[in-house]
Short mmCIF file of C-alpha atoms in Angstrom, two decimals:
data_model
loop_
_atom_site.label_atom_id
_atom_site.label_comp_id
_atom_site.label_asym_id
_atom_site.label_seq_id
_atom_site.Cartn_x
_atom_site.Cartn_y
_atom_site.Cartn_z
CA UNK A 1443 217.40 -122.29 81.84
CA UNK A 1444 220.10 -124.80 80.88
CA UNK A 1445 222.31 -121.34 80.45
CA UNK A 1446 221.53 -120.56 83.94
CA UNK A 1447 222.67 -124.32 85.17
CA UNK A 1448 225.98 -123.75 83.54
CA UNK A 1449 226.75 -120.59 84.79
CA UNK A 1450 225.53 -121.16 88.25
CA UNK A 1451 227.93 -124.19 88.39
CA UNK A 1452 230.78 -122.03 86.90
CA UNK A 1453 230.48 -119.74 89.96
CA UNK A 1454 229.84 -122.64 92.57
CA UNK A 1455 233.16 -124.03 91.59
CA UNK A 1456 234.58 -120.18 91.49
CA UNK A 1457 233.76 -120.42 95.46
CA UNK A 1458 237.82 -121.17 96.11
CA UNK A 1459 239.42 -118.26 94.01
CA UNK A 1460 241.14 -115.68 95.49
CA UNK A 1461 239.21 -112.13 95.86
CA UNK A 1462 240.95 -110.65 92.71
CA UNK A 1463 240.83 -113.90 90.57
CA UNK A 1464 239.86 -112.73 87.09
CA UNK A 1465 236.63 -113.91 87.69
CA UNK A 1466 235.69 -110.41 89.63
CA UNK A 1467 235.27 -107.42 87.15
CA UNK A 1468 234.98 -103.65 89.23
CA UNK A 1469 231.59 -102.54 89.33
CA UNK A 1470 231.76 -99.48 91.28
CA UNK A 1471 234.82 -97.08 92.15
CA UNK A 1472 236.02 -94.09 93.98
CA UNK A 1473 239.51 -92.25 92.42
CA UNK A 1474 239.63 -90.55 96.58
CA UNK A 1475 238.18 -90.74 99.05
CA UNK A 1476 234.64 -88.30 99.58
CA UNK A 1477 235.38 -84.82 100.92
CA UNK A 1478 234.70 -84.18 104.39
CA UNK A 1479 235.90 -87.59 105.18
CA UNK A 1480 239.64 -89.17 106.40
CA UNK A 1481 240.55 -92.93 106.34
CA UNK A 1482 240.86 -94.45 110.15
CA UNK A 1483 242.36 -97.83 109.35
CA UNK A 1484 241.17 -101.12 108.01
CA UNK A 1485 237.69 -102.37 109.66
CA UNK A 1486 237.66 -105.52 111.82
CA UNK A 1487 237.52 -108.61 109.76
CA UNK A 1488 234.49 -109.81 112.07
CA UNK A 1489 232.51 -106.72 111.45
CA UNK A 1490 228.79 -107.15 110.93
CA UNK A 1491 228.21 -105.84 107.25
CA UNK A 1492 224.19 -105.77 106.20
CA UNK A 1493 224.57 -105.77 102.30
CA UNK A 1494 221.53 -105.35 99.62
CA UNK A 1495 221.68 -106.70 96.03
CA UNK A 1496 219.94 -104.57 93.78
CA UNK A 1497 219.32 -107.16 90.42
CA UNK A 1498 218.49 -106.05 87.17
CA UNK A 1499 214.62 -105.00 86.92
CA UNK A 1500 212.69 -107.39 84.37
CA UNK A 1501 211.31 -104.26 81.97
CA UNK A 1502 211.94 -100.53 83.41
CA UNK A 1503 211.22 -99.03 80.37
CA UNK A 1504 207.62 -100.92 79.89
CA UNK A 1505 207.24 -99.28 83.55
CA UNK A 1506 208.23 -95.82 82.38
CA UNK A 1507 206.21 -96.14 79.37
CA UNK A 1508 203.20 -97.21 81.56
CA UNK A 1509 204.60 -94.39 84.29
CA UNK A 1510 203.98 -92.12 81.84
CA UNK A 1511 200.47 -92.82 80.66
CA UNK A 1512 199.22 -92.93 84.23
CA UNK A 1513 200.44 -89.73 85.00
CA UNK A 1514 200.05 -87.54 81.98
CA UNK A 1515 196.05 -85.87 81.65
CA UNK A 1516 194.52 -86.90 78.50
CA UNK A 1517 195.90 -89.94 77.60
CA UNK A 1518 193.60 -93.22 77.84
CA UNK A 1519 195.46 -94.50 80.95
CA UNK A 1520 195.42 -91.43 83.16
CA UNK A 1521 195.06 -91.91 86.05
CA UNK A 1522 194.47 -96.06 86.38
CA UNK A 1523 196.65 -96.67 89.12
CA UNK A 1524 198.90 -99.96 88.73
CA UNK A 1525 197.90 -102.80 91.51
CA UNK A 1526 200.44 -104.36 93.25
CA UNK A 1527 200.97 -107.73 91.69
CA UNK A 1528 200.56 -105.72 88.22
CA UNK A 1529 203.52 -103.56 89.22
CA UNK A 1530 205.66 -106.21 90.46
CA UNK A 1531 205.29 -107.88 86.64
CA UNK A 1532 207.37 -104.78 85.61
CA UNK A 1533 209.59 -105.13 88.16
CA UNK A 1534 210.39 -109.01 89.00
CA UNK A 1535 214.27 -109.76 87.45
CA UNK A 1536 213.92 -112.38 85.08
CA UNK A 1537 214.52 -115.98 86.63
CA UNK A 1538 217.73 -116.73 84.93
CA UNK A 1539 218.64 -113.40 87.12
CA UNK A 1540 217.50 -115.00 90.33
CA UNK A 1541 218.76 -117.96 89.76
CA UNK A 1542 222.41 -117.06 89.19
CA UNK A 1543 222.74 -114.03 91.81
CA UNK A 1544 221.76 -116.78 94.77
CA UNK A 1545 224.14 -119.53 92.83
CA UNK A 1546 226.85 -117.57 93.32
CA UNK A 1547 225.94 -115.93 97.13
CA UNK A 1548 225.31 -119.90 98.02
CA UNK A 1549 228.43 -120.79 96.72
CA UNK A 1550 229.84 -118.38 99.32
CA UNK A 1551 227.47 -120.47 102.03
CA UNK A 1552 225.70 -116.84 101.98
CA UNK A 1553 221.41 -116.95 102.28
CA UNK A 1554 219.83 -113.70 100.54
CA UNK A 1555 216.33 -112.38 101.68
CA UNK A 1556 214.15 -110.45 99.59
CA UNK A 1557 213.64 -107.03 100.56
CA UNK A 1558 211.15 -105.38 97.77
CA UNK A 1559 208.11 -105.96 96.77
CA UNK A 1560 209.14 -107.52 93.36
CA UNK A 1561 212.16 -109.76 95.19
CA UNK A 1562 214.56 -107.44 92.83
CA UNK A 1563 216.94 -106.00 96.14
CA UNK A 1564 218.08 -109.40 98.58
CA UNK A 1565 219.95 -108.90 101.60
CA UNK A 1566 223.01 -110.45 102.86
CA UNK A 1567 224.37 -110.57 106.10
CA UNK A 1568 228.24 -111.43 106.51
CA UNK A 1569 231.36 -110.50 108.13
CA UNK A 1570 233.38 -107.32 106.77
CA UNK A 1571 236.56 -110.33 105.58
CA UNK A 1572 233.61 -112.35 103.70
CA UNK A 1573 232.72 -109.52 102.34
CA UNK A 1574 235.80 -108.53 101.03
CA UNK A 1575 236.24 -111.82 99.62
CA UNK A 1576 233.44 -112.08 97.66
CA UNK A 1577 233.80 -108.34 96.41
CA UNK A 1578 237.22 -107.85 95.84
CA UNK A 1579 236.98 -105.57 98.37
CA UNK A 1580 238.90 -103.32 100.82
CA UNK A 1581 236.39 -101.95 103.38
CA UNK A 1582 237.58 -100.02 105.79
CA UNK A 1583 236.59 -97.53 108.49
CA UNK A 1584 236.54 -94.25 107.67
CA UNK A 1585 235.53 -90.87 109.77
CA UNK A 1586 232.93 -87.83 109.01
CA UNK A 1587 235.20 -85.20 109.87
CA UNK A 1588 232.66 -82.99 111.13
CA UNK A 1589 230.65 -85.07 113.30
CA UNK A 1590 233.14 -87.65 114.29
CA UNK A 1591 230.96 -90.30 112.97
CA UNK A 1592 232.43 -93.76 111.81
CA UNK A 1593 231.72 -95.68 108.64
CA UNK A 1594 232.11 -99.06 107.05
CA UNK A 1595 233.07 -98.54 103.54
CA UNK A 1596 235.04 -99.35 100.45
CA UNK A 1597 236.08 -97.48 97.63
CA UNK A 1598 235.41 -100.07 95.17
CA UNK A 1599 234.10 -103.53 94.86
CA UNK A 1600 233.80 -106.19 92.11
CA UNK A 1601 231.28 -108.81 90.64
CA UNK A 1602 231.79 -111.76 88.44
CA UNK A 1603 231.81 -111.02 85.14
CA UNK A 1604 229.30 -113.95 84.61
CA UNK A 1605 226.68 -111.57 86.38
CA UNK A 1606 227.68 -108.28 84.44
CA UNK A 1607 224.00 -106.91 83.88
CA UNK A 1608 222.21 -108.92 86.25
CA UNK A 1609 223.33 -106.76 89.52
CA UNK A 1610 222.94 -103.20 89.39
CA UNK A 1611 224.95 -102.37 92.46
CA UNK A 1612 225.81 -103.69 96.06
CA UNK A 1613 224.96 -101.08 98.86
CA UNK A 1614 226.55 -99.93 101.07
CA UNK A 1615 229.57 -99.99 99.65
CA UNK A 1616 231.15 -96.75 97.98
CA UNK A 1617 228.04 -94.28 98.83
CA UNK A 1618 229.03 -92.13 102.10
CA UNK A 1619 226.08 -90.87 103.60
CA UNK A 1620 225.77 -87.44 105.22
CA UNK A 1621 223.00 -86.82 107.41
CA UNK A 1622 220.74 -84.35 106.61
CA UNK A 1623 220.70 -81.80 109.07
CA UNK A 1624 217.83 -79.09 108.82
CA UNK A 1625 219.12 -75.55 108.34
CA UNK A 1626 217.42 -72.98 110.60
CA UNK A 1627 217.94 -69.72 108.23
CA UNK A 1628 217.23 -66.00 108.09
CA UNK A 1629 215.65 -64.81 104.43
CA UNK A 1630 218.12 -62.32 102.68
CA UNK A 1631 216.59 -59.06 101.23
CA UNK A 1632 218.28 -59.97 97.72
CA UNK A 1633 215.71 -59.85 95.08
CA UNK A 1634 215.39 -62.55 92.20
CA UNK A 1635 212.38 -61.88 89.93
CA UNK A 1636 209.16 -63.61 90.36
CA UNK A 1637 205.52 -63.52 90.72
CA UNK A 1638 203.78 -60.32 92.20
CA UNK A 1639 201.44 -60.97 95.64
CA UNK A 1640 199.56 -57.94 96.41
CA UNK A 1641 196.95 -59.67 98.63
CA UNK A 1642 198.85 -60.99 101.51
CA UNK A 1643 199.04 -59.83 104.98
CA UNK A 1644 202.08 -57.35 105.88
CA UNK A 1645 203.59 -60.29 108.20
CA UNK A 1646 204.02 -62.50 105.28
CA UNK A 1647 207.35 -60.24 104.81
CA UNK A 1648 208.82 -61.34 108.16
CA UNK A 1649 206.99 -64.29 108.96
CA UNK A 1650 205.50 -67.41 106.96
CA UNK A 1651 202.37 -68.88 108.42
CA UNK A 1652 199.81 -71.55 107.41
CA UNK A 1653 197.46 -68.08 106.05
CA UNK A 1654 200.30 -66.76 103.73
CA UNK A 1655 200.59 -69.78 102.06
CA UNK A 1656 197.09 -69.90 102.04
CA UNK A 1657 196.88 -66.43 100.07
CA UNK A 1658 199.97 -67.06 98.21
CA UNK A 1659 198.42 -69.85 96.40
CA UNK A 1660 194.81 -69.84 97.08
CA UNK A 1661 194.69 -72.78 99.29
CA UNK A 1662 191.51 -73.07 100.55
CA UNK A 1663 190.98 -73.13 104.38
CA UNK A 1664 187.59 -74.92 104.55
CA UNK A 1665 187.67 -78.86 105.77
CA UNK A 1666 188.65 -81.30 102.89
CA UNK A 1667 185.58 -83.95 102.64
CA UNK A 1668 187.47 -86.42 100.05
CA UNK A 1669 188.01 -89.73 102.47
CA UNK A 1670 190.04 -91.54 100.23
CA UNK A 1671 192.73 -88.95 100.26
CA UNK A 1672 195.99 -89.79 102.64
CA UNK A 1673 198.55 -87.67 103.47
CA UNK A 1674 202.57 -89.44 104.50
CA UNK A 1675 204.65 -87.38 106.10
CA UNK A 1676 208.37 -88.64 106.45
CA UNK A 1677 210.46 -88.74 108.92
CA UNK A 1678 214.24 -89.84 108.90
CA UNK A 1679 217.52 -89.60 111.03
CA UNK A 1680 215.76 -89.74 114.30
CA UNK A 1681 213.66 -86.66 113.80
CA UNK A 1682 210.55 -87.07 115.83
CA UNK A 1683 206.90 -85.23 115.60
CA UNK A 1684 204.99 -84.07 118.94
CA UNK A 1685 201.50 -83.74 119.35
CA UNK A 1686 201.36 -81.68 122.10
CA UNK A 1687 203.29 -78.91 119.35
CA UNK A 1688 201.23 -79.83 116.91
CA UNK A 1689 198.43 -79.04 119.04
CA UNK A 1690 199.66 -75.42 120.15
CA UNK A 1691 200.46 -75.25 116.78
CA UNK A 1692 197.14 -74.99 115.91
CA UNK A 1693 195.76 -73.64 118.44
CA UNK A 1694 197.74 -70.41 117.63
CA UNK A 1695 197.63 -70.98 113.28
CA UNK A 1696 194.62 -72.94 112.60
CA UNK A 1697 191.96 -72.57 115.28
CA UNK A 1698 189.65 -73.66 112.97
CA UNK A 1699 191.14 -77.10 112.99
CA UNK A 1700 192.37 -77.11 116.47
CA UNK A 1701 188.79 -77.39 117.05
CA UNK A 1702 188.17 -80.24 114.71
CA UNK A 1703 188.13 -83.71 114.81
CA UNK A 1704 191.26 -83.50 112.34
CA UNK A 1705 193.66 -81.65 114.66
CA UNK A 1706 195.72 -84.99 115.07
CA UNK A 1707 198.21 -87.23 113.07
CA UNK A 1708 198.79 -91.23 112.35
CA UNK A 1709 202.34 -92.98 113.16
CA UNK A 1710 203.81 -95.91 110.91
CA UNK A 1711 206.49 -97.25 111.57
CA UNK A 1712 209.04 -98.51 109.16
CA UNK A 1713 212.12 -100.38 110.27
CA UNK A 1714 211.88 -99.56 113.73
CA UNK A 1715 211.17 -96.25 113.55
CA UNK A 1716 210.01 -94.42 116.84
CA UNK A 1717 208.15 -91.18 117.47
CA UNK A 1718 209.29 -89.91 121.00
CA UNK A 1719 206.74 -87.88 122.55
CA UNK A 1720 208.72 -86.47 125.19
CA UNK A 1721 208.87 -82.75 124.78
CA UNK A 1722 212.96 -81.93 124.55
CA UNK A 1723 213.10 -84.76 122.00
CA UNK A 1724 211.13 -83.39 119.33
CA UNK A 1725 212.84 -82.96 116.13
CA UNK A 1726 212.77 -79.44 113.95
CA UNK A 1727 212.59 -80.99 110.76
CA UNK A 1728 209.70 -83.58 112.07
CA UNK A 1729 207.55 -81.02 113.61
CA UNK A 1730 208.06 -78.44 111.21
CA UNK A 1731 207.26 -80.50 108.81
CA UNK A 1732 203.71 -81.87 110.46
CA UNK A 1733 202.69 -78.28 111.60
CA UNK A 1734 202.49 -76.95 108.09
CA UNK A 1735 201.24 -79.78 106.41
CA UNK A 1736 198.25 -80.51 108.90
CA UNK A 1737 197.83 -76.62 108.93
CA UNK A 1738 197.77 -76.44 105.14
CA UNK A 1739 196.09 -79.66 104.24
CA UNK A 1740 192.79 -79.05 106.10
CA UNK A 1741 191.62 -82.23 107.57
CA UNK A 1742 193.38 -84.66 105.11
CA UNK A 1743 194.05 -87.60 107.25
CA UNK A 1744 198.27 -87.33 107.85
CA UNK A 1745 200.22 -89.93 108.90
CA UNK A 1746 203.80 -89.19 110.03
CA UNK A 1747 205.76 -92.10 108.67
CA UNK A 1748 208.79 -92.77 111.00
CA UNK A 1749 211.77 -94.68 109.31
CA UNK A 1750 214.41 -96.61 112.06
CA UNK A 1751 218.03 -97.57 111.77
CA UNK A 1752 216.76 -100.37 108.95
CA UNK A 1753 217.11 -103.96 108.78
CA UNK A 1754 219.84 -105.38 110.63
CA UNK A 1755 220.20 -102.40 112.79
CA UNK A 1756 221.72 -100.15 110.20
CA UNK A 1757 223.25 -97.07 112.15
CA UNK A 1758 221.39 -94.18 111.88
CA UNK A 1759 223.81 -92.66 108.76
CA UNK A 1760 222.41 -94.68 106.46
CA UNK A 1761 219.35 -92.44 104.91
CA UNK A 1762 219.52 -94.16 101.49
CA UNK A 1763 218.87 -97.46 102.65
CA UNK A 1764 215.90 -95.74 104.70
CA UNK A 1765 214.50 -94.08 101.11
CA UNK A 1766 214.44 -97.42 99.93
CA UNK A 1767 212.50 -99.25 103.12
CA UNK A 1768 210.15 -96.42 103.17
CA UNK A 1769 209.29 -96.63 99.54
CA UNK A 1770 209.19 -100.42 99.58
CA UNK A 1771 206.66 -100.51 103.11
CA UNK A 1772 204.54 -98.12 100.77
CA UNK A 1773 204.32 -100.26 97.28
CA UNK A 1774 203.70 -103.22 99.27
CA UNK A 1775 200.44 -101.49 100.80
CA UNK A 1776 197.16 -102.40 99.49
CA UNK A 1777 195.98 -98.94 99.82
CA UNK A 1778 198.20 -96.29 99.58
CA UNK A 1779 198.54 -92.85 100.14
CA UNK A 1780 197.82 -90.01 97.61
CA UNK A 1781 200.68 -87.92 98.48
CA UNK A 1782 204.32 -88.78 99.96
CA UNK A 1783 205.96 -85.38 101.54
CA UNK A 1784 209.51 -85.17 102.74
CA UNK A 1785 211.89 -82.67 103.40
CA UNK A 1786 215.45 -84.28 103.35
CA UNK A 1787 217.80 -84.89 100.62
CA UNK A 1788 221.33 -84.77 100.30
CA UNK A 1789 223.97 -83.48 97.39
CA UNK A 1790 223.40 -85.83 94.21
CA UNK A 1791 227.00 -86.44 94.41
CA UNK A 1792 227.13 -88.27 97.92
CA UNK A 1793 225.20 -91.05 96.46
CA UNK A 1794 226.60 -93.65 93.47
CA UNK A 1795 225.06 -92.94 90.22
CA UNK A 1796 223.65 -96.48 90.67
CA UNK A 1797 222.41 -96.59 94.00
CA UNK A 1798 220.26 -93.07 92.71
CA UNK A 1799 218.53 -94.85 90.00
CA UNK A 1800 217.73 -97.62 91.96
CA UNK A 1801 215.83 -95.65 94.54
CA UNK A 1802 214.67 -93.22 91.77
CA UNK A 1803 213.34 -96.13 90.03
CA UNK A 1804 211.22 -96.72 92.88
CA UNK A 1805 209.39 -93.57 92.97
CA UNK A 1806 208.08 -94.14 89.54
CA UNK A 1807 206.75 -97.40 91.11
CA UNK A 1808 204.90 -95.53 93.67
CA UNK A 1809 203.54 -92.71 90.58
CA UNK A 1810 202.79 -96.48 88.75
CA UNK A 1811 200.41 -97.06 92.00
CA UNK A 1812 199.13 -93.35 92.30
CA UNK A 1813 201.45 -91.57 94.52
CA UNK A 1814 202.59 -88.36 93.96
CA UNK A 1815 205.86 -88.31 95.83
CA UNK A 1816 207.56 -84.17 96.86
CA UNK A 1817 210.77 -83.95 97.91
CA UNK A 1818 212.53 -80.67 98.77
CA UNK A 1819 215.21 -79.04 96.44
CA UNK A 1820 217.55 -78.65 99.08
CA UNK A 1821 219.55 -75.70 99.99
CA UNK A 1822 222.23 -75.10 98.59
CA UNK A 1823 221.29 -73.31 95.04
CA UNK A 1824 222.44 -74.63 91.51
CA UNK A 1825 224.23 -77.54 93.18
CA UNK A 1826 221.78 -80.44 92.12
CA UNK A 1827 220.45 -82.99 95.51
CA UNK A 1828 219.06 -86.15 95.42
CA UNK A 1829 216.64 -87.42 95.38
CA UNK A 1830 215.24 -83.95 93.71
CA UNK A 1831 216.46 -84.84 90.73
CA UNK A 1832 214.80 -87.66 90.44
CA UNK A 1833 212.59 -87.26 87.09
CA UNK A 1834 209.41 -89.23 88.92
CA UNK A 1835 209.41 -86.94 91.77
CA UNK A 1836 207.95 -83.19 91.90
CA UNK A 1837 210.90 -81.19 93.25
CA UNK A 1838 209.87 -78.34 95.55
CA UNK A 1839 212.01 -75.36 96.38
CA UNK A 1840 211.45 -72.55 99.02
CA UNK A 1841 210.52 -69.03 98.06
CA UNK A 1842 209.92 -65.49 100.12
CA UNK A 1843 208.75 -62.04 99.54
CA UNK A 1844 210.41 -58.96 99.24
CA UNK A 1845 209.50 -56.36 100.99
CA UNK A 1846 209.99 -53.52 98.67
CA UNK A 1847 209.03 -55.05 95.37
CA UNK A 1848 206.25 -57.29 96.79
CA UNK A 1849 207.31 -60.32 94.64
CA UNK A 1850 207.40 -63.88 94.89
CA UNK A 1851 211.22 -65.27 94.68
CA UNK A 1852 213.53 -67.79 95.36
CA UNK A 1853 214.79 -67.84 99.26
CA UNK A 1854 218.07 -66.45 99.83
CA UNK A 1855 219.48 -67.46 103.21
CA UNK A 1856 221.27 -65.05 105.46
CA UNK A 1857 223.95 -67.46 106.27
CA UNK A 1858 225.03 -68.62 102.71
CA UNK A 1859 223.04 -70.65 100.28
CA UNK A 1860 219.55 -70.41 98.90
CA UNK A 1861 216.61 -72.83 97.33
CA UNK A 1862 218.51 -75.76 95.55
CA UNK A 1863 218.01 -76.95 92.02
CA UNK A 1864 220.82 -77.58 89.14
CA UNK A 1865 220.93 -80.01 86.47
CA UNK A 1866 221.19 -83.70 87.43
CA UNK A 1867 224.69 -85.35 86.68
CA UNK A 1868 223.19 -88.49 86.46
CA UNK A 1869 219.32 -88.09 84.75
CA UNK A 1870 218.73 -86.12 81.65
CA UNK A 1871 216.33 -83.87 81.12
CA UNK A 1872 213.33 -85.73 81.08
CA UNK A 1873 210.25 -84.99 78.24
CA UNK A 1874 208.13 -82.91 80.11
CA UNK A 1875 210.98 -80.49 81.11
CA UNK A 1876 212.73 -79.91 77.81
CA UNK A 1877 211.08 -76.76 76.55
CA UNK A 1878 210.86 -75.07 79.92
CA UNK A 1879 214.66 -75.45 80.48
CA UNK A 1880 215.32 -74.68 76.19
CA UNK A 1881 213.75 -71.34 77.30
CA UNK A 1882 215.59 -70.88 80.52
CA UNK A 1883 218.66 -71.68 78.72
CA UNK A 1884 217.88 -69.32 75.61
CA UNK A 1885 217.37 -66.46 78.28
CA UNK A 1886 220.58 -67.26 80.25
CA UNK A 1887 222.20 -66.19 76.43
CA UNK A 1888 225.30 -68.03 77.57
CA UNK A 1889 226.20 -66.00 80.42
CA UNK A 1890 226.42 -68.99 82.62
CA UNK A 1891 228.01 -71.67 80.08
CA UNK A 1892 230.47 -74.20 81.83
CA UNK A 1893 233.71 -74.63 81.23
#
């Protein structure tokens, strides 16, 4: 503690250096600027910036260990589920950690505000020339070329080097965020080899329902009678669910639970998320995303978990910060759900290395308290997305049927692309994968080698 006095007074009296005094050592950096983005000129000085402090976690690899053991059948902790207060133990930065990180914001007459469960993220609030005082920064405004869209960012800040290992990273700061926008696709007839499916109906080629998926995998189609089980559904980027689809949905797919009691779904609301019921509004993604998993999930109670702009009114771009308020509403619930769904990700390399492990960190803190979180694969084939590569995380892709050789295979897209995967850039292989991608290697027999 008399370390942390020391140091805490070294910064307070840093307050009056100038943003590149050699106090500040570069934490995070950009060589360009992203692609599919241009500079627009430097961002008001009185900009309202809405910063989070991610601090070093007090033991991440105790969690993994304990991640692990939860999660792996036949080992003597499968399956006890971490509380909440027993999670945050893992998770809580050490004191001295604390301690220093709001020295040094207070010396900058800043006030942080916990935003996780464990108090390891705090918030900050300041103008964009605070900002780039106490960061070394140079944020500026910068333009999606695309969508016309307008950011606040920098392409790189600093920290003290008093507080080197005690803040992981400052977001948002050098991440651009790209929405993700659901792709409405066409299947190619290009065949990749698979599994054979003999026993579906001749739609399935043309068409996926809630009953192909149902023979495809032998999902059963009688009601599910296990209470305890939950169902979230999210829903990002202003993508809405409707009932009244839902509804016809079933009417037309599931009869059998259109005439239910379970025919309906739950709203949360995270951030100031909304669910707009008018008709017109409804979003793709959202619905399509309800439809088949009340259609598939047969009377599991689903809740469709609707994440807003974030705290501070962050504009609606900024889908990492509304991974990380999603997952946080969730740990700090006394009784979550069994099963997190969602269908958005972006490319792994639109997010800092940093940022990813921060919010991949907190998946394994909802497996730690018994939820099994599924994200799609994306897309866009071997390129890797986030958070699917996330080791703590079950990855799905899409698949289809050909026609002609009645197998099972990875979905080709008409319009260019097909189901995501690729090796992460920023996890390694993780235990449970290595001899499944030893093989897959051993049978590429070096045709695809890198350069």
């Amino acid at each position: 503690m008399l370390r942390a006095i020391v140091i805490a007074t070294a910064l307070l009296s840093a307050a009056t250096s100038t943003p590149l005094s050699p106090h500040l050592v570069v934490r995070e950096a950009l060589s360009t600027i992203p692609p599919g983005f241009s500079a627009s000129g430097p961002a008001p000085a009185d900009t309202v910036l809405h910063l989070r402090f991610a601090l070093a976690q007090g033991n991440t690899a105790a969690l993994e260990a304990a991640f692990y053991d939860i999660s792996t059948p036949g080992r003597a902790a499968y399956g006890q589920h971490l509380t909440s207060d027993a999670l945050a133990a893992y998770v809580r930065p050490a004191a001295e950690t604390d301690t220093l990180v709001r020295a040094w914001l207070a010396a900058h007459k800043l006030e942080a505000a916990p935003v996780s469960l464990a108090g390891d993220v705090l918030a900050v609030e300041l103008e964009v020339g605070r900002a780039n005082a106490l960061l070394g920064a140079d944020f500026r405004m910068f333009t999606e070329d695309k969508s016309g869209r307008r950011l606040v960012r920098t392409l790189a800040y600093a920290l003290p080097a008093e507080l080197r290992g005690l803040v992981e990273h400052v977001h948002p700061t050098i991440t651009f965020d790209l929405p993700p926008v659901p792709r409405i696709v066409s299947p190619s007839s290009r065949s990749l080899t698979a599994r054979l499916h003999t026993a579906v109906n001749a739609s399935c080629y043309e068409t996926t329902t809630p009953a192909c998926i149902q023979a495809l995998y032998g999902i059963p189609t009688a009601l599910a009678t296990q209470p305890a089980n939950k169902l979230f559904v999210s829903g990002f980027e202003g993508q809405w669910a409707n009932q009244e689809d839902l509804t016809e949905f079933l009417s037309i797919y599931r009869p059998d639970i259109h005439a239910s009691a379970q025919k309906n779904f739950s709203v949360i609301s995270v951030s100031g998320g909304t669910n707009n019921q008018t008709l017109g509004k409804a979003g793709v993604e959202a619905n399509l995303d309800i439809q088949y998993t009340v259609g598939l999930a047969s009377g599991v109670p689903t809740t469709f978990v609707t994440v807003g702009p974030g705290l501070g009114n962050f504009p609606p771009d900024q889908f990492f910060l509304s991974l990380q308020d999603e997952a946080n509403y969730i740990l700090n619930m006394t009784d979550p759900p069994t099963v997190l769904t969602s269908s958005y990700s972006q490319p792994e390399i639109n997010v800092s290395e940093a940022l990813a492990k921060t919010i991949c960190n907190l998946y394994m803190q909802l497996g730690a308290r018994g939820v099994t979180v599924l994200f799609s694969s994306g897309d866009d084939g071997f390129g890797p997305t986030f958070p699917g590569t996330c080791p703590y995380i079950t990855s799905v892709g899409g698949t289809q049927l050909n026609k002609t050789t009645k197998k099972e295979k990875a979905a080709l897209f008409g319009g260019g692309g097909s189901s995501g995967g690729g090796f992460s850039n920023y996890f390694p292989t993780p235990a449970y994968q290595s001899s499944s991608v030893a093989a897959y290697i051993a049978h590429l027999n070096g045709t695809l080698h890198g350069a």
